[in-house]
Coordinates of C-alpha atoms in Angstrom, one line a residue:
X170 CA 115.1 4.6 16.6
X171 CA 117.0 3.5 13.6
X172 CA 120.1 4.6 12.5
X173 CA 121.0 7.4 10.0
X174 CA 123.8 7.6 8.1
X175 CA 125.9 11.4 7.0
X176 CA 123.3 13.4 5.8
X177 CA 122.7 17.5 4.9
X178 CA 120.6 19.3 7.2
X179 CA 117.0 19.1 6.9
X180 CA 116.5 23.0 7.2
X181 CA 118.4 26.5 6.6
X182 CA 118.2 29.8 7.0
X183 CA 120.4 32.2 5.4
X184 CA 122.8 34.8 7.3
X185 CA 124.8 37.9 6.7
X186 CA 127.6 37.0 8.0
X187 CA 129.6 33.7 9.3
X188 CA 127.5 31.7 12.7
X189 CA 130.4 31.6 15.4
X190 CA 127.9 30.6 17.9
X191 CA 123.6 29.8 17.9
X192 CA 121.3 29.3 20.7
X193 CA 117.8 28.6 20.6
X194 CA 115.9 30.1 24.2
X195 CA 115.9 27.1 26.5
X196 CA 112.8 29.2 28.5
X197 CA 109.0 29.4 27.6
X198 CA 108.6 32.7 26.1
X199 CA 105.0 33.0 25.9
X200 CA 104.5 32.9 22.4
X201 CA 103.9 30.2 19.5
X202 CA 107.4 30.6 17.9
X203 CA 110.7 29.8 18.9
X204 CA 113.7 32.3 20.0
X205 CA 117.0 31.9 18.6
X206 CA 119.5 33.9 18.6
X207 CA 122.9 33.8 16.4
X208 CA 126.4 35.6 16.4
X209 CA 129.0 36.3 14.1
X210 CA 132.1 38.3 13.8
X211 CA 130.2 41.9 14.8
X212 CA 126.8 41.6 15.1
X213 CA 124.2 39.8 17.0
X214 CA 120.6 38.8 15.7
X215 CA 117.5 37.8 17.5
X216 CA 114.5 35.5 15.6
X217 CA 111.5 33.5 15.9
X218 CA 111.4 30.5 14.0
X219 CA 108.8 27.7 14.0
X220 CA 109.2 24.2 12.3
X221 CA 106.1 21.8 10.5
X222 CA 107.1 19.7 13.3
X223 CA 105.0 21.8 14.9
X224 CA 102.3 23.7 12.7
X225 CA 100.8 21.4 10.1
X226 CA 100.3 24.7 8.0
X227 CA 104.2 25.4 8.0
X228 CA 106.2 23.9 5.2
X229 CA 109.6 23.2 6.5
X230 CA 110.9 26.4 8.6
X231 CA 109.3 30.1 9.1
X232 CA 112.1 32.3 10.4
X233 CA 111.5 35.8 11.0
X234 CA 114.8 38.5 12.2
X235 CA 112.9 40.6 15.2
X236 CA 116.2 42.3 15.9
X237 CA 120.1 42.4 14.9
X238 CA 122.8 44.2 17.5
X239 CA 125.8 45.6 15.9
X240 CA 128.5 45.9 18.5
X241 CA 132.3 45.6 16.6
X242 CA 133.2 42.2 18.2
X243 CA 133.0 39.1 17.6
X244 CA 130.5 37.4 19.5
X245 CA 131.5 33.5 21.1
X246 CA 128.5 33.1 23.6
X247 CA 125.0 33.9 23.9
X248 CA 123.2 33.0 27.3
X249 CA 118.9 33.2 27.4
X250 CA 117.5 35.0 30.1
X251 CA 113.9 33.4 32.0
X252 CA 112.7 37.1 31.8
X253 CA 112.6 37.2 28.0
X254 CA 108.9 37.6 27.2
X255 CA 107.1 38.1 23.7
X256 CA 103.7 37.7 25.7
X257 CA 104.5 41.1 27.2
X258 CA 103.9 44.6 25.8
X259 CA 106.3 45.7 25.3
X260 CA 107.9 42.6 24.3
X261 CA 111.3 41.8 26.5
X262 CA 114.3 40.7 25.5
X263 CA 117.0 41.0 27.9
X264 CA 120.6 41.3 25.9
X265 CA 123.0 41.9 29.2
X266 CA 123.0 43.6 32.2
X267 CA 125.7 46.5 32.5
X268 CA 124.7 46.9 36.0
X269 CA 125.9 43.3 37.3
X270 CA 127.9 42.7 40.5
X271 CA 130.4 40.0 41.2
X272 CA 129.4 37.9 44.3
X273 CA 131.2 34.9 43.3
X274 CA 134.5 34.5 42.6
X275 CA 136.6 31.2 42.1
X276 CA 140.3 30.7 40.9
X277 CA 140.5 27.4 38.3
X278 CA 143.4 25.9 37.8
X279 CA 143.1 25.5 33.9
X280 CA 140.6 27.6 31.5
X281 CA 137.6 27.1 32.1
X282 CA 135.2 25.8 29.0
X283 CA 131.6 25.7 30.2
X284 CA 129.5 26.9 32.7
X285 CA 126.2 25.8 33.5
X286 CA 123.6 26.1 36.4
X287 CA 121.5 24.0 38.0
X288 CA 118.0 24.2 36.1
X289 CA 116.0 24.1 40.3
X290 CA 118.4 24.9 42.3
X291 CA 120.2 28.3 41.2
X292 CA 122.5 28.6 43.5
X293 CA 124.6 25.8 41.8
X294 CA 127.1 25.8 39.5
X295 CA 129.2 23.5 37.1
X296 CA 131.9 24.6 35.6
X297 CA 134.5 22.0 33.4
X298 CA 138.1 22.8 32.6
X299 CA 140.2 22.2 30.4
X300 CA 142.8 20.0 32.2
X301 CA 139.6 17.6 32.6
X302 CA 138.0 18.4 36.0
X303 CA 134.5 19.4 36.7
X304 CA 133.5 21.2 39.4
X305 CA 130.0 21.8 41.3
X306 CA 130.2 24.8 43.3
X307 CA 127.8 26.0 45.8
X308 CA 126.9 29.6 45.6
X309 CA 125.5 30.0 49.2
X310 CA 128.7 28.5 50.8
X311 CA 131.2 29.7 48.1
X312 CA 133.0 26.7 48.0
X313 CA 133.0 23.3 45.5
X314 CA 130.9 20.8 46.5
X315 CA 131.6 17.6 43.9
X316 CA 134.4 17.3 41.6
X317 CA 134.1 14.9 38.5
X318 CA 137.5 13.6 36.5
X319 CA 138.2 12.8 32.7
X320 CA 141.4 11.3 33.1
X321 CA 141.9 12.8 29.5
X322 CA 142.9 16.4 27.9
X323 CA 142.0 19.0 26.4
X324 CA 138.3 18.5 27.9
X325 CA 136.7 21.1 25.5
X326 CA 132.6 21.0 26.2
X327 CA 130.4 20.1 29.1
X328 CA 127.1 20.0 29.9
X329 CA 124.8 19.0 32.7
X330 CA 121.4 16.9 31.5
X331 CA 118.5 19.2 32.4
X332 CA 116.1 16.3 32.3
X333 CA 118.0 14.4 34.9
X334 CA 120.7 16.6 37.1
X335 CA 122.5 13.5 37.9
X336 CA 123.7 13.3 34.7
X337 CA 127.0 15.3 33.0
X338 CA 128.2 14.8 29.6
X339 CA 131.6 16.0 27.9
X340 CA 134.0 15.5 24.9
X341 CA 137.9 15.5 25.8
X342 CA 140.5 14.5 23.0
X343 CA 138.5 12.6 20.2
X344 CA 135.6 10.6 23.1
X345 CA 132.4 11.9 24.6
X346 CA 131.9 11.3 28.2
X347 CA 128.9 10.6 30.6
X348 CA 129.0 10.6 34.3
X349 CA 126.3 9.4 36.6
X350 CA 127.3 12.0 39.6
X351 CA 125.9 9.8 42.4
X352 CA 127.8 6.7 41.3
X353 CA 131.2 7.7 40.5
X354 CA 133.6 10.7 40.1
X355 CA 134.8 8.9 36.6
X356 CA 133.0 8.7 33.5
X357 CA 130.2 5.2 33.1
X358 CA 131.0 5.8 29.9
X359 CA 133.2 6.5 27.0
X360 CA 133.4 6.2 23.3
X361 CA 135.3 7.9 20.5
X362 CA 133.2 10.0 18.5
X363 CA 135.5 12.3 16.3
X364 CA 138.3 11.5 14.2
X365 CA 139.7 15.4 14.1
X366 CA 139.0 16.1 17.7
X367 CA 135.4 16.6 19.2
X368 CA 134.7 20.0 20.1
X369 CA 131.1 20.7 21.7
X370 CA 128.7 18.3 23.9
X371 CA 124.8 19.4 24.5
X372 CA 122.0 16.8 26.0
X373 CA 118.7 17.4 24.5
X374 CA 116.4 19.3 26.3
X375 CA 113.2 16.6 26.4
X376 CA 115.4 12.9 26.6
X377 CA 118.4 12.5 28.7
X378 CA 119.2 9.5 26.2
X379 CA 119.7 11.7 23.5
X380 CA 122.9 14.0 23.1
X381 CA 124.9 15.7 20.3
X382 CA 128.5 16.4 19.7
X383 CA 130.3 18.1 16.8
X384 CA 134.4 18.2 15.4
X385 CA 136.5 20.3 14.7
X386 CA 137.3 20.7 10.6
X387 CA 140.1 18.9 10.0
X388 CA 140.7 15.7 7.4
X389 CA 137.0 15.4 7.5
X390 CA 134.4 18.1 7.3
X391 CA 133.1 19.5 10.7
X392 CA 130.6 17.0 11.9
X393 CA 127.4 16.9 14.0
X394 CA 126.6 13.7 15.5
X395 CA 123.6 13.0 17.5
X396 CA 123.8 10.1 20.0
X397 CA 121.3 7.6 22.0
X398 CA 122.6 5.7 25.3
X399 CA 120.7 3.1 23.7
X400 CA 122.3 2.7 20.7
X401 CA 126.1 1.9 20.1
X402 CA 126.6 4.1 17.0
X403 CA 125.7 8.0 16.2
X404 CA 121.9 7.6 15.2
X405 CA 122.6 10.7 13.1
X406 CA 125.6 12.2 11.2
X407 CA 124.9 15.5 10.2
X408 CA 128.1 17.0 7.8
X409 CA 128.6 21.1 7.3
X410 CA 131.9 22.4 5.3
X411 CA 132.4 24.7 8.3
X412 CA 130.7 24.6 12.0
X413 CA 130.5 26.6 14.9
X414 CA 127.8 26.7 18.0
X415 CA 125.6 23.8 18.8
X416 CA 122.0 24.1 20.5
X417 CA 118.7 22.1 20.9
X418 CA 115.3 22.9 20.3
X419 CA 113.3 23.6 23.5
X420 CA 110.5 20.8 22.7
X421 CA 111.8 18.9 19.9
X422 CA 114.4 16.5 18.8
X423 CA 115.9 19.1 16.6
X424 CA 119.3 20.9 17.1
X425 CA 120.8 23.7 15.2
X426 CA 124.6 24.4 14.2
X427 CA 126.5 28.1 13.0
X428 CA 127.7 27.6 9.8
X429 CA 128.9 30.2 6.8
X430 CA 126.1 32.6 6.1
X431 CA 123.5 29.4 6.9
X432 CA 121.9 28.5 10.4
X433 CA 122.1 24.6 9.9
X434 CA 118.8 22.7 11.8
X435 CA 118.9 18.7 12.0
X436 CA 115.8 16.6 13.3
X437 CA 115.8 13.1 14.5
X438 CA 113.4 10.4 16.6
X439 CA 113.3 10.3 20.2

């Protein structure tokens, strides 16, 4: 894997409105393209798109809307559902559930920034605060389970590594941060990443070498940069005047940032 230095992202797709926040469906939905989905100050849309990466036929990006939401706030998270099907007549795409009852509850003692489950075992739960403790709760027993440390603030993003579970990345301050859970309740490893502040963390979905973080605008303009444990520098610095969201491609090595009227895609090597 070499290194790449800043460069403009290598596809776009043009939106209605400013991206506050973009995830691509981290579940199989039955059918040859990808889900994404993409929010902005009132609206939600849902799309397919599919990259030459993977069609020889394609040339670049095919995106095609299947369905925008208008709901008069603004939107700051988007969670996939394993139920979405577009295998399925009629094709299901499961927004949120009205219906839902609490059976967990659990008082933090700082806000709380992410939340993510187990990918096997659903009954457990990480959750990272700001004041730079992550917790691993256990659904069943209601209680934490594990507790990880920064020793820095204002942690901002975590994220557990779906391709290997003992693994948990963050960014606190200006650093990114990786744990190895059965080794140690403090980071393996640290190194700054952002000169204005980094401001999400998410592994990739098919390496658990390969990670991306992005800044806050500041002095410099909002950054994406996309790391390997194997290699001491970013091996990809992806620049955007204004970014917000950050996701990876289910089966590729290509993640997608919220920008101004643009959905922002990046590819890189494995």
């Amino acid at each position: 894997m070499k290194q790449d230095a800043t460069r403009s992202a290598a596809y776009t797709v043009d939106c209605e409105d400013y991206v506050h926040v973009v995830e691509f469906n981290p579940y199989d939905s039955g059918d040859s393209g990808n889900l994404i989905a993409y929010g902005g100050n009132n609206y939600v849309v849902i799309g397919t798109c599919t990259f030459q990466e993977e069609e020889a036929n394609i040339d670049g990006i095919q995106y095609k809307t299947l369905r925008t939401f208008h709901h008069g706030v603004r939107v700051d998270g988007i969670a996939w559902s394993p139920e979405t099907r577009l295998d399925s007549l009629p094709a299901v795409i499961k927004i949120w559930n009205l219906e839902g009852v609490q059976t967990a509850h659990f008082i933090l003692r700082s806000p709380g920034m992410s939340v993510c489950w187990h990918p096997e075992e659903s009954y457990k739960l990480m959750v990272a605060e700001k004041n730079g403790t992550i917790r691993f709760y256990d659904l069943l027993a209601q209680q934490a389970i594990l507790s990880l440390e920064a020793e820095q603030m204002p942690l901002m993003s975590a994220h557990w590594c779906l391709k290997n579970t003992f693994k948990v990345g963050a960014v606190a301050g200006n650093d990114w941060l990786i744990w190895d859970i059965t080794r140690s309740s403090y980071p393996q490893d640290k190194r700054p990443v952002h000169m204005d502040r980094a401001c999400l963390f998410k592994w990739s979905s098919i390496n658990e070498n390969l990670f991306a973080t992005t800044g806050y605008p500041g002095k410099m303009a909002s950054q994406l940069q996309i790391h390997h444990l194997g290699h001491p520098q970013p091996v990809l610095t992806g620049s955007v005047a204004v970014g917000s969201g950050l996701s990876w491609h289910r089966t590729l090595p290509l993640c997608a940032v919220g920008g101004d009227h643009k959905l922002l895609f990046w590819v890189t090597e494995v």
